[in-house]
Short mmCIF file of C-alpha atoms in Angstrom, two decimals:
data_model
loop_
_atom_site.label_atom_id
_atom_site.label_comp_id
_atom_site.label_asym_id
_atom_site.label_seq_id
_atom_site.Cartn_x
_atom_site.Cartn_y
_atom_site.Cartn_z
CA MET A 1 -71.03 7.78 -46.71
CA THR A 2 -70.26 11.47 -46.74
CA MET A 3 -70.30 11.14 -42.54
CA ILE A 4 -67.54 8.31 -42.67
CA ARG A 5 -65.87 10.22 -44.90
CA THR A 6 -65.67 13.58 -42.45
CA LEU A 7 -64.61 11.15 -39.86
CA ARG A 8 -62.01 9.19 -42.07
CA SER A 9 -60.64 12.63 -42.84
CA ALA A 10 -60.97 13.85 -38.88
CA LEU A 11 -59.12 11.29 -38.37
CA GLY A 12 -56.48 11.64 -40.36
CA ARG A 13 -55.68 15.03 -39.53
CA ILE A 14 -55.59 13.88 -36.10
CA VAL A 15 -53.56 10.98 -36.74
CA ARG A 16 -51.03 13.38 -38.79
CA GLN A 17 -51.03 16.28 -36.06
CA VAL A 18 -50.01 13.70 -33.39
CA VAL A 19 -47.67 11.08 -35.32
CA GLY A 20 -44.85 14.07 -35.83
CA PRO A 21 -44.43 15.73 -32.52
CA VAL A 22 -44.99 12.12 -31.00
CA ILE A 23 -41.90 10.72 -33.24
CA GLY A 24 -40.12 13.42 -31.87
CA VAL A 25 -40.64 13.84 -28.32
CA SER A 26 -39.33 9.95 -29.25
CA VAL A 27 -35.81 10.72 -30.44
CA VAL A 28 -35.12 13.33 -28.50
CA ALA A 29 -36.13 11.07 -25.41
CA TYR A 30 -33.76 8.40 -27.00
CA PHE A 31 -30.35 11.02 -27.45
CA ALA A 32 -31.86 12.27 -23.18
CA TYR A 33 -31.63 8.70 -22.03
CA HIS A 34 -27.40 8.28 -24.24
CA THR A 35 -26.54 11.25 -23.31
CA VAL A 36 -26.73 10.25 -19.40
CA HIS A 37 -26.64 6.85 -19.63
CA GLY A 38 -24.59 5.54 -22.95
CA ASP A 39 -21.16 4.21 -22.95
CA ARG A 40 -19.72 7.26 -23.30
CA GLY A 41 -22.77 8.88 -21.23
CA LEU A 42 -22.38 11.97 -17.80
CA VAL A 43 -22.27 8.54 -15.42
CA ALA A 44 -19.38 7.06 -17.47
CA LEU A 45 -17.76 9.96 -17.71
CA THR A 46 -17.91 10.25 -13.75
CA HIS A 47 -16.65 6.72 -13.56
CA LEU A 48 -14.11 7.28 -16.00
CA GLN A 49 -12.87 10.06 -13.58
CA SER A 50 -12.69 8.68 -10.61
CA GLU A 51 -10.57 5.47 -12.42
CA VAL A 52 -8.17 8.26 -13.57
CA ALA A 53 -7.88 10.16 -9.87
CA ARG A 54 -7.28 6.52 -8.37
CA ALA A 55 -4.61 5.83 -11.01
CA GLN A 56 -3.14 9.11 -10.58
CA SER A 57 -3.08 9.07 -6.90
CA THR A 58 -1.04 4.95 -7.39
CA LEU A 59 1.06 6.72 -9.90
CA ASP A 60 1.91 8.99 -7.04
CA GLN A 61 2.46 6.97 -4.61
CA VAL A 62 5.20 4.36 -7.19
CA ARG A 63 6.73 7.71 -8.05
CA GLY A 64 7.41 8.43 -4.21
CA GLU A 65 9.09 4.47 -3.80
CA ARG A 66 11.18 4.74 -6.74
CA GLU A 67 12.59 8.44 -5.77
CA GLU A 68 13.10 6.68 -2.26
CA MET A 69 15.14 3.07 -4.16
CA GLU A 70 16.75 5.77 -6.72
CA ARG A 71 17.98 8.16 -3.43
CA ARG A 72 18.93 4.79 -1.43
CA ALA A 73 20.96 3.75 -4.56
CA SER A 74 22.68 6.82 -5.41
CA LEU A 75 23.93 6.07 -1.39
CA LEU A 76 25.64 3.24 -2.62
CA ARG A 77 27.38 4.17 -6.28
CA PRO A 78 31.28 4.46 -5.85
CA ASP A 79 31.33 8.03 -6.42
CA ASN A 80 29.44 8.85 -3.42
CA LEU A 81 29.11 5.89 -0.88
CA ASP A 82 27.16 5.92 2.10
CA PRO A 83 29.36 3.72 4.98
CA ASP A 84 26.51 3.79 7.00
CA LEU A 85 24.17 2.43 4.55
CA LEU A 86 26.83 0.54 3.03
CA GLU A 87 26.82 -1.33 6.70
CA GLU A 88 23.25 -1.65 7.01
CA ARG A 89 22.93 -3.97 3.51
CA ALA A 90 25.37 -5.85 4.38
CA ARG A 91 24.60 -6.70 7.81
CA ALA A 92 21.42 -7.43 6.24
CA VAL A 93 22.74 -9.58 3.30
CA LEU A 94 24.96 -11.18 5.93
CA ASN A 95 22.68 -11.64 8.48
CA GLN A 96 25.23 -10.65 10.99
CA SER A 97 25.32 -8.04 13.74
CA HIS A 98 27.88 -5.24 14.85
CA PRO A 99 29.10 -6.13 18.74
CA ASP A 100 27.61 -2.51 20.41
CA ASP A 101 24.06 -3.35 18.49
CA LEU A 102 20.89 -4.36 21.06
CA VAL A 103 19.33 -7.60 20.12
CA ILE A 104 15.90 -8.14 21.10
CA LEU A 105 14.72 -11.81 20.68
CA LEU A 106 10.73 -12.03 20.63
CA PRO A 107 9.69 -15.43 21.06
CA ARG A 108 7.72 -17.07 18.38
CA ARG A 109 4.19 -17.48 18.52
CA SER A 110 2.91 -21.22 18.60
CA ALA A 111 0.20 -22.78 16.40
CA PRO A 112 -2.71 -22.58 18.83
CA GLN A 113 -3.45 -25.89 20.97
CA SER A 114 -6.86 -27.26 20.21
CA THR A 115 -8.19 -28.84 23.46
CA GLN A 116 -10.15 -32.12 21.88
CA GLY A 117 -8.46 -35.33 22.19
CA ASN A 118 -5.70 -33.56 25.13
CA SER A 119 -6.66 -35.81 27.95
CA ASP A 120 -4.71 -33.70 30.22
CA GLN A 121 -6.76 -30.69 31.03
CA GLY A 122 -9.63 -33.09 32.26
CA ARG A 123 -7.41 -33.41 35.79
#
């Protein structure tokens, strides 16, 4: 019976010595994993930074387009009217051309013709 008690107490000491560190390591591993792969972890941070960079480049492009449109619109204001731009816009709206303009007509692309059912090609 004493041997069972000593075995039980030895086993209890081993369990107490192992359980604490195992729980500690498990907690540290849990937080380390979520620091890297969690919703707000390092992987999510790099993904978010790439989205911000893409959005910034889109913003720069749209801002440039807006500034170009504002510059062209300022040329049409009554206090700063550009006759060339006014003529260009009037021609585009009215679908007209100037007598001195050289107009080059391009042939229209026709729809592809199917070879099936066409009896003239076999002759």
